mmCIF file of N, CA, C and O and ligand atoms in Angstrom:
data_model
loop_
_atom_site.group_PDB
_atom_site.id
_atom_site.type_symbol
_atom_site.label_atom_id
_atom_site.label_comp_id
_atom_site.label_asym_id
_atom_site.label_seq_id
_atom_site.Cartn_x
_atom_site.Cartn_y
_atom_site.Cartn_z
ATOM 1 N N MET A 1 -24.714 -10.541 -29.207
ATOM 2 C CA MET A 1 -23.942 -10.487 -28.187
ATOM 3 C C MET A 1 -24.425 -10.807 -27.309
ATOM 4 O O MET A 1 -24.811 -11.142 -26.024
ATOM 5 N N GLU A 2 -23.432 -11.127 -25.893
ATOM 6 C CA GLU A 2 -22.904 -12.434 -24.933
ATOM 7 C C GLU A 2 -23.953 -10.905 -23.994
ATOM 8 O O GLU A 2 -23.567 -9.578 -23.484
ATOM 9 N N PRO A 3 -24.386 -11.870 -22.504
ATOM 10 C CA PRO A 3 -24.959 -10.707 -21.638
ATOM 11 C C PRO A 3 -24.075 -10.436 -20.416
ATOM 12 O O PRO A 3 -22.921 -11.657 -20.682
ATOM 13 N N HIS A 4 -24.031 -9.349 -19.981
ATOM 14 C CA HIS A 4 -23.163 -9.151 -19.467
ATOM 15 C C HIS A 4 -22.780 -10.253 -18.156
ATOM 16 O O HIS A 4 -23.708 -9.496 -17.390
ATOM 17 N N THR A 5 -21.704 -10.864 -17.770
ATOM 18 C CA THR A 5 -21.515 -11.836 -16.799
ATOM 19 C C THR A 5 -20.788 -11.429 -15.708
ATOM 20 O O THR A 5 -20.813 -10.158 -15.623
ATOM 21 N N GLU A 6 -21.075 -12.289 -14.523
ATOM 22 C CA GLU A 6 -21.581 -11.819 -12.994
ATOM 23 C C GLU A 6 -19.613 -11.494 -12.806
ATOM 24 O O GLU A 6 -18.928 -11.733 -13.028
ATOM 25 N N ALA A 7 -18.981 -9.230 -12.241
ATOM 26 C CA ALA A 7 -17.908 -9.024 -12.091
ATOM 27 C C ALA A 7 -17.513 -9.737 -11.511
ATOM 28 O O ALA A 7 -18.252 -11.044 -10.139
ATOM 29 N N THR A 8 -16.065 -10.365 -12.144
ATOM 30 C CA THR A 8 -15.366 -11.132 -10.684
ATOM 31 C C THR A 8 -15.089 -9.929 -9.007
ATOM 32 O O THR A 8 -15.237 -9.385 -9.179
ATOM 33 N N LEU A 9 -15.003 -10.707 -7.894
ATOM 34 C CA LEU A 9 -15.172 -10.747 -6.735
ATOM 35 C C LEU A 9 -14.057 -10.012 -5.836
ATOM 36 O O LEU A 9 -12.425 -10.881 -6.911
ATOM 37 N N VAL A 10 -14.384 -8.987 -5.367
ATOM 38 C CA VAL A 10 -12.921 -8.473 -5.703
ATOM 39 C C VAL A 10 -12.670 -8.320 -4.351
ATOM 40 O O VAL A 10 -13.708 -8.476 -3.293
ATOM 41 N N PRO A 11 -11.509 -8.933 -3.372
ATOM 42 C CA PRO A 11 -11.327 -9.587 -1.493
ATOM 43 C C PRO A 11 -11.206 -7.738 -0.829
ATOM 44 O O PRO A 11 -11.270 -6.941 -2.181
ATOM 45 N N PRO A 12 -11.690 -7.182 -0.172
ATOM 46 C CA PRO A 12 -12.608 -6.556 0.589
ATOM 47 C C PRO A 12 -10.967 -6.385 1.085
ATOM 48 O O PRO A 12 -9.420 -6.698 1.176
ATOM 49 N N LEU A 13 -10.518 -3.957 0.942
ATOM 50 C CA LEU A 13 -9.426 -4.236 1.547
ATOM 51 C C LEU A 13 -8.615 -4.558 2.490
ATOM 52 O O LEU A 13 -7.253 -4.807 2.518
ATOM 53 N N ALA A 14 -9.369 -5.011 3.552
ATOM 54 C CA ALA A 14 -8.627 -5.286 5.545
ATOM 55 C C ALA A 14 -9.018 -7.235 5.274
ATOM 56 O O ALA A 14 -7.003 -7.055 5.158
ATOM 57 N N ALA A 15 -8.242 -7.517 3.238
ATOM 58 C CA ALA A 15 -7.608 -8.957 3.501
ATOM 59 C C ALA A 15 -6.310 -8.288 2.618
ATOM 60 O O ALA A 15 -5.908 -9.551 2.204
ATOM 61 N N VAL A 16 -6.403 -7.246 2.164
ATOM 62 C CA VAL A 16 -4.804 -6.994 1.245
ATOM 63 C C VAL A 16 -3.999 -6.554 2.482
ATOM 64 O O VAL A 16 -4.037 -5.722 3.430
ATOM 65 N N PRO A 17 -2.129 -7.271 3.319
ATOM 66 C CA PRO A 17 -1.343 -6.916 3.853
ATOM 67 C C PRO A 17 -0.736 -5.263 3.037
ATOM 68 O O PRO A 17 -0.872 -5.379 2.206
ATOM 69 N N LEU A 18 -1.310 -4.627 4.585
ATOM 70 C CA LEU A 18 0.051 -3.844 4.220
ATOM 71 C C LEU A 18 1.523 -3.396 3.684
ATOM 72 O O LEU A 18 2.156 -5.155 4.018
ATOM 73 N N PRO A 19 2.309 -2.907 3.020
ATOM 74 C CA PRO A 19 3.370 -3.074 2.483
ATOM 75 C C PRO A 19 4.297 -2.857 3.618
ATOM 76 O O PRO A 19 5.261 -3.804 4.069
ATOM 77 N N ARG A 20 3.940 -2.525 4.521
ATOM 78 C CA ARG A 20 4.626 -2.022 6.132
ATOM 79 C C ARG A 20 3.726 -1.907 7.025
ATOM 80 O O ARG A 20 2.984 -0.936 6.949
ATOM 81 N N ASP A 21 4.623 -2.454 8.298
ATOM 82 C CA ASP A 21 3.888 -1.887 9.508
ATOM 83 C C ASP A 21 4.314 -0.732 9.645
ATOM 84 O O ASP A 21 5.594 -0.652 9.817
ATOM 85 N N PRO A 22 3.272 0.643 9.860
ATOM 86 C CA PRO A 22 3.486 1.818 10.076
ATOM 87 C C PRO A 22 4.226 1.693 11.317
ATOM 88 O O PRO A 22 5.091 2.865 11.744
ATOM 89 N N THR A 23 3.555 0.324 12.467
ATOM 90 C CA THR A 23 4.755 0.912 13.580
ATOM 91 C C THR A 23 6.260 0.220 13.686
ATOM 92 O O THR A 23 6.422 -0.469 15.043
ATOM 93 N N GLY A 24 6.239 -0.437 13.080
ATOM 94 C CA GLY A 24 7.950 -1.183 12.081
ATOM 95 C C GLY A 24 8.981 0.110 13.438
ATOM 96 O O GLY A 24 8.821 0.479 13.297
ATOM 97 N N PRO A 25 9.659 -1.041 12.828
ATOM 98 C CA PRO A 25 11.370 0.077 13.308
ATOM 99 C C PRO A 25 12.089 1.344 13.198
ATOM 100 O O PRO A 25 12.540 2.145 12.925
ATOM 101 N N ALA A 26 11.026 1.856 12.221
ATOM 102 C CA ALA A 26 10.862 2.974 11.736
ATOM 103 C C ALA A 26 10.915 4.545 12.736
ATOM 104 O O ALA A 26 11.283 5.703 12.787
ATOM 105 N N LEU A 27 10.170 3.683 13.900
ATOM 106 C CA LEU A 27 9.995 5.172 14.900
ATOM 107 C C LEU A 27 11.743 5.345 15.674
ATOM 108 O O LEU A 27 11.384 6.206 16.682
ATOM 109 N N THR A 28 12.118 4.490 15.191
ATOM 110 C CA THR A 28 13.179 4.703 17.077
ATOM 111 C C THR A 28 13.513 5.077 16.735
ATOM 112 O O THR A 28 14.608 5.553 15.341
ATOM 113 N N PRO A 29 14.639 5.903 17.474
ATOM 114 C CA PRO A 29 15.342 6.577 16.901
ATOM 115 C C PRO A 29 16.782 6.004 16.015
ATOM 116 O O PRO A 29 17.324 4.390 16.396
ATOM 117 N N PRO A 30 17.401 7.068 15.953
ATOM 118 C CA PRO A 30 18.508 6.687 15.658
ATOM 119 C C PRO A 30 19.791 5.831 16.128
ATOM 120 O O PRO A 30 20.116 6.615 17.313
ATOM 121 N N ALA A 31 21.050 4.949 15.582
ATOM 122 C CA ALA A 31 21.774 4.141 16.913
ATOM 123 C C ALA A 31 22.492 5.753 17.085
ATOM 124 O O ALA A 31 23.009 5.840 15.957
ATOM 125 N N GLY A 32 22.915 5.576 18.627
ATOM 126 C CA GLY A 32 24.415 6.419 18.271
ATOM 127 C C GLY A 32 24.027 7.566 19.213
ATOM 128 O O GLY A 32 22.048 7.527 18.658
ATOM 129 N N HIS A 33 24.512 8.807 19.030
ATOM 130 C CA HIS A 33 24.958 10.149 19.991
ATOM 131 C C HIS A 33 24.661 10.256 18.857
ATOM 132 O O HIS A 33 26.143 10.934 18.550
ATOM 133 N N ALA A 34 24.081 11.901 18.817
ATOM 134 C CA ALA A 34 24.643 12.771 17.891
ATOM 135 C C ALA A 34 23.908 14.797 18.941
ATOM 136 O O ALA A 34 22.141 14.566 18.787
ATOM 137 N N THR A 35 25.034 15.100 18.662
ATOM 138 C CA THR A 35 24.533 16.250 20.077
ATOM 139 C C THR A 35 24.905 17.049 18.718
ATOM 140 O O THR A 35 25.705 17.287 17.927
ATOM 141 N N SER A 36 24.325 18.324 19.605
ATOM 142 C CA SER A 36 24.231 19.269 19.292
ATOM 143 C C SER A 36 24.323 20.750 20.647
ATOM 144 O O SER A 36 23.195 20.462 21.112
ATOM 145 N N THR A 37 23.542 22.072 19.937
ATOM 146 C CA THR A 37 23.644 22.642 20.841
ATOM 147 C C THR A 37 22.730 24.084 20.984
ATOM 148 O O THR A 37 22.511 23.148 19.547
ATOM 149 N N SER A 38 22.108 24.204 21.777
ATOM 150 C CA SER A 38 19.802 25.111 20.809
ATOM 151 C C SER A 38 20.637 26.241 22.234
ATOM 152 O O SER A 38 20.303 25.828 22.854
ATOM 153 N N ASP A 39 19.748 26.913 20.915
ATOM 154 C CA ASP A 39 20.489 28.168 21.875
ATOM 155 C C ASP A 39 18.756 28.744 23.001
ATOM 156 O O ASP A 39 17.959 28.470 21.982
ATOM 157 N N ARG A 40 18.223 29.346 23.755
ATOM 158 C CA ARG A 40 17.151 29.007 24.078
ATOM 159 C C ARG A 40 17.240 31.173 24.843
ATOM 160 O O ARG A 40 17.407 31.349 26.216
ATOM 161 N N GLY A 41 17.045 31.907 24.621
ATOM 162 C CA GLY A 41 16.587 33.046 24.677
ATOM 163 C C GLY A 41 18.937 33.477 25.267
ATOM 164 O O GLY A 41 20.042 33.333 23.867
ATOM 165 N N ALA A 42 19.093 33.857 26.319
ATOM 166 C CA ALA A 42 20.439 33.834 27.041
ATOM 167 C C ALA A 42 20.910 32.846 27.076
ATOM 168 O O ALA A 42 22.240 32.624 27.524
ATOM 169 N N PHE A 43 20.466 31.858 26.958
ATOM 170 C CA PHE A 43 21.149 30.292 27.724
ATOM 171 C C PHE A 43 21.656 29.395 26.246
ATOM 172 O O PHE A 43 20.895 29.513 25.197
ATOM 173 N N CYS A 44 21.737 28.648 27.045
ATOM 174 C CA CYS A 44 22.404 27.650 25.653
ATOM 175 C C CYS A 44 22.508 26.199 26.993
ATOM 176 O O CYS A 44 23.016 26.240 26.950
ATOM 177 N N LEU A 45 21.440 25.101 25.485
ATOM 178 C CA LEU A 45 21.968 24.046 25.738
ATOM 179 C C LEU A 45 22.178 22.309 25.195
ATOM 180 O O LEU A 45 22.074 23.405 24.372
ATOM 181 N N ALA A 46 22.813 21.759 25.877
ATOM 182 C CA ALA A 46 23.098 20.481 25.420
ATOM 183 C C ALA A 46 21.793 20.006 24.637
ATOM 184 O O ALA A 46 21.436 19.270 25.351
ATOM 185 N N VAL A 47 22.001 19.882 23.137
ATOM 186 C CA VAL A 47 20.143 18.607 22.723
ATOM 187 C C VAL A 47 21.013 16.940 21.673
ATOM 188 O O VAL A 47 22.274 16.924 21.116
ATOM 189 N N CYS A 48 20.860 16.302 22.498
ATOM 190 C CA CYS A 48 20.442 14.727 21.704
ATOM 191 C C CYS A 48 19.445 14.608 20.845
ATOM 192 O O CYS A 48 18.392 14.504 21.094
ATOM 193 N N THR A 49 20.174 13.826 19.691
ATOM 194 C CA THR A 49 19.084 12.861 18.870
ATOM 195 C C THR A 49 18.206 12.367 19.597
ATOM 196 O O THR A 49 17.563 11.677 19.760
ATOM 197 N N CYS A 50 18.470 11.639 21.013
ATOM 198 C CA CYS A 50 18.173 10.113 21.484
ATOM 199 C C CYS A 50 17.046 10.879 22.808
ATOM 200 O O CYS A 50 16.337 10.007 23.322
ATOM 201 N N GLY A 51 16.822 12.726 23.015
ATOM 202 C CA GLY A 51 16.065 13.617 23.299
ATOM 203 C C GLY A 51 16.409 13.519 24.610
ATOM 204 O O GLY A 51 15.818 14.704 25.768
ATOM 205 N N TRP A 52 18.164 13.348 25.067
ATOM 206 C CA TRP A 52 19.006 13.579 26.381
ATOM 207 C C TRP A 52 19.095 15.371 25.627
ATOM 208 O O TRP A 52 18.795 15.478 25.066
ATOM 209 N N ARG A 53 18.581 16.107 26.755
ATOM 210 C CA ARG A 53 19.100 17.616 26.890
ATOM 211 C C ARG A 53 19.983 18.411 28.500
ATOM 212 O O ARG A 53 19.815 17.788 29.164
ATOM 213 N N GLY A 54 20.383 18.363 27.697
ATOM 214 C CA GLY A 54 21.566 18.976 29.186
ATOM 215 C C GLY A 54 21.456 20.382 29.939
ATOM 216 O O GLY A 54 20.563 20.721 29.216
ATOM 217 N N PRO A 55 21.722 20.257 30.436
ATOM 218 C CA PRO A 55 20.626 21.492 31.612
ATOM 219 C C PRO A 55 21.329 23.341 31.045
ATOM 220 O O PRO A 55 23.164 23.030 30.050
ATOM 221 N N ALA A 56 20.466 24.205 30.446
ATOM 222 C CA ALA A 56 20.432 25.489 30.136
ATOM 223 C C ALA A 56 22.290 26.586 30.508
ATOM 224 O O ALA A 56 22.087 26.335 31.600
ATOM 225 N N ARG A 57 22.360 26.317 30.378
ATOM 226 C CA ARG A 57 24.028 27.105 30.514
ATOM 227 C C ARG A 57 24.388 28.556 29.918
ATOM 228 O O ARG A 57 23.352 28.579 28.958
ATOM 229 N N ARG A 58 25.241 29.331 30.596
ATOM 230 C CA ARG A 58 24.915 30.477 30.065
ATOM 231 C C ARG A 58 26.060 30.858 29.217
ATOM 232 O O ARG A 58 26.419 31.751 28.099
ATOM 233 N N SER A 59 27.489 29.712 29.105
ATOM 234 C CA SER A 59 28.133 29.866 27.997
ATOM 235 C C SER A 59 27.852 28.480 26.591
ATOM 236 O O SER A 59 27.680 27.111 27.472
ATOM 237 N N ARG A 60 28.413 28.701 25.975
ATOM 238 C CA ARG A 60 27.566 27.221 24.568
ATOM 239 C C ARG A 60 29.487 26.730 24.802
ATOM 240 O O ARG A 60 28.829 26.266 24.777
ATOM 241 N N ASP A 61 30.330 27.096 24.994
ATOM 242 C CA ASP A 61 31.284 26.348 25.826
ATOM 243 C C ASP A 61 30.523 24.878 26.816
ATOM 244 O O ASP A 61 31.494 24.132 26.864
ATOM 245 N N LEU A 62 30.328 25.923 27.452
ATOM 246 C CA LEU A 62 29.955 24.070 29.051
ATOM 247 C C LEU A 62 29.078 23.566 28.097
ATOM 248 O O LEU A 62 29.058 21.857 28.694
ATOM 249 N N ALA A 63 27.748 24.642 27.520
ATOM 250 C CA ALA A 63 26.740 23.500 27.137
ATOM 251 C C ALA A 63 27.771 22.555 25.691
ATOM 252 O O ALA A 63 27.203 20.675 26.024
ATOM 253 N N ARG A 64 28.344 22.649 24.775
ATOM 254 C CA ARG A 64 29.397 22.040 24.535
ATOM 255 C C ARG A 64 29.953 20.352 25.226
ATOM 256 O O ARG A 64 30.325 19.383 25.006
ATOM 257 N N LYS A 65 30.328 21.130 26.645
ATOM 258 C CA LYS A 65 30.676 20.527 27.727
ATOM 259 C C LYS A 65 29.996 19.413 27.518
ATOM 260 O O LYS A 65 30.456 17.835 28.371
ATOM 261 N N ASP A 66 28.401 19.498 28.052
ATOM 262 C CA ASP A 66 27.596 18.508 28.537
ATOM 263 C C ASP A 66 27.671 17.545 26.992
ATOM 264 O O ASP A 66 27.038 16.560 27.643
ATOM 265 N N ALA A 67 27.144 18.351 26.275
ATOM 266 C CA ALA A 67 26.746 17.577 25.221
ATOM 267 C C ALA A 67 28.395 16.402 25.030
ATOM 268 O O ALA A 67 27.864 14.327 25.018
ATOM 269 N N THR A 68 29.938 16.984 25.169
ATOM 270 C CA THR A 68 30.633 15.681 25.268
ATOM 271 C C THR A 68 30.659 14.728 26.255
ATOM 272 O O THR A 68 31.367 13.922 26.168
ATOM 273 N N GLY A 69 30.222 14.828 27.317
ATOM 274 C CA GLY A 69 29.934 14.559 28.716
ATOM 275 C C GLY A 69 29.170 13.353 28.279
ATOM 276 O O GLY A 69 29.349 11.817 28.606
ATOM 277 N N HIS A 70 28.497 13.771 27.617
ATOM 278 C CA HIS A 70 26.660 12.849 27.692
ATOM 279 C C HIS A 70 27.070 10.997 26.004
ATOM 280 O O HIS A 70 27.366 9.968 26.205
ATOM 281 N N THR A 71 27.576 12.636 25.444
ATOM 282 C CA THR A 71 28.158 10.940 24.461
ATOM 283 C C THR A 71 29.462 9.794 24.818
ATOM 284 O O THR A 71 29.965 9.963 23.756
ATOM 285 N N SER A 72 30.199 10.976 25.900
ATOM 286 C CA SER A 72 31.051 9.535 26.422
ATOM 287 C C SER A 72 30.777 8.909 27.008
ATOM 288 O O SER A 72 31.896 7.678 27.863
ATOM 289 N N GLU A 73 29.453 9.105 27.948
ATOM 290 C CA GLU A 73 29.399 8.033 28.551
ATOM 291 C C GLU A 73 28.265 6.445 27.807
ATOM 292 O O GLU A 73 28.388 6.509 27.225
HETATM 293 ZN ZN1 ZN B 101 21.640 11.069 23.254
#
Protein backbone atom coordinates (compact mmCIF):
# COMPACT_ATOMS: atom_id res chain seq x y z
CA MET A 1 0.00 0.00 0.00
CA GLU A 2 1.22 3.39 -0.87
CA PRO A 3 1.33 5.81 2.09
CA HIS A 4 -1.23 8.61 2.05
CA THR A 5 0.40 11.57 0.38
CA GLU A 6 0.00 15.13 1.54
CA ALA A 7 -3.29 16.66 0.42
CA THR A 8 -3.10 19.25 -2.33
CA LEU A 9 -3.27 22.80 -1.11
CA VAL A 10 -6.64 24.51 -1.51
CA PRO A 11 -6.59 28.33 -1.85
CA PRO A 12 -8.39 30.18 0.96
CA LEU A 13 -11.92 31.31 0.23
CA ALA A 14 -10.91 34.96 0.19
CA ALA A 15 -8.67 34.28 -2.80
CA VAL A 16 -11.61 33.08 -4.90
CA PRO A 17 -13.17 36.04 -6.73
CA LEU A 18 -16.90 36.51 -6.33
CA PRO A 19 -18.87 35.85 -9.52
CA ARG A 20 -20.65 39.21 -9.19
CA ASP A 21 -20.04 42.41 -7.31
CA PRO A 22 -22.98 42.70 -4.87
CA THR A 23 -22.71 46.49 -4.94
CA GLY A 24 -23.01 46.50 -8.73
CA PRO A 25 -25.67 48.04 -10.95
CA ALA A 26 -28.38 45.74 -9.59
CA LEU A 27 -29.15 48.31 -6.88
CA THR A 28 -29.72 51.20 -9.27
CA PRO A 29 -33.36 51.93 -10.02
CA PRO A 30 -34.64 51.05 -13.48
CA ALA A 31 -34.41 53.71 -16.14
CA GLY A 32 -37.45 55.84 -16.66
CA HIS A 33 -40.41 56.44 -14.38
CA ALA A 34 -43.30 54.10 -13.75
CA THR A 35 -45.98 55.80 -11.70
CA SER A 36 -48.96 54.41 -9.86
CA THR A 37 -51.39 55.66 -7.27
CA SER A 38 -51.45 54.56 -3.66
CA ASP A 39 -54.29 54.94 -1.20
CA ARG A 40 -53.56 56.36 2.24
CA GLY A 41 -56.80 56.19 4.14
CA ALA A 42 -59.10 58.83 2.70
CA PHE A 43 -56.29 60.21 0.57
CA CYS A 44 -54.62 59.08 -2.61
CA LEU A 45 -51.13 59.93 -3.74
CA ALA A 46 -48.99 59.25 -6.76
CA VAL A 47 -45.83 57.19 -6.36
CA CYS A 48 -43.03 56.49 -8.80
CA THR A 49 -40.40 53.75 -9.14
CA CYS A 50 -37.71 56.44 -8.80
CA GLY A 51 -38.84 57.12 -5.23
CA TRP A 52 -40.83 60.24 -6.02
CA ARG A 53 -44.14 60.77 -4.24
CA GLY A 54 -46.83 63.25 -5.01
CA PRO A 55 -48.81 65.13 -2.39
CA ALA A 56 -51.75 63.40 -0.74
CA ARG A 57 -54.92 64.16 -2.67
CA ARG A 58 -58.54 63.59 -1.87
CA SER A 59 -59.12 62.61 -5.48
CA ARG A 60 -57.42 59.81 -7.35
CA ASP A 61 -57.76 61.84 -10.54
CA LEU A 62 -55.65 64.59 -8.98
CA ALA A 63 -53.05 62.04 -7.91
CA ARG A 64 -52.93 60.73 -11.46
CA LYS A 65 -52.42 64.26 -12.73
CA ASP A 66 -49.54 64.66 -10.30
CA ALA A 67 -48.02 61.45 -11.68
CA THR A 68 -48.48 62.67 -15.25
CA GLY A 69 -46.81 65.95 -14.37
CA HIS A 70 -43.89 64.08 -12.81
CA THR A 71 -43.27 61.78 -15.79
CA SER A 72 -43.57 64.61 -18.29
CA GLU A 73 -40.84 66.64 -16.60
ZN1 LIG B 1 -40.05 59.19 -11.17
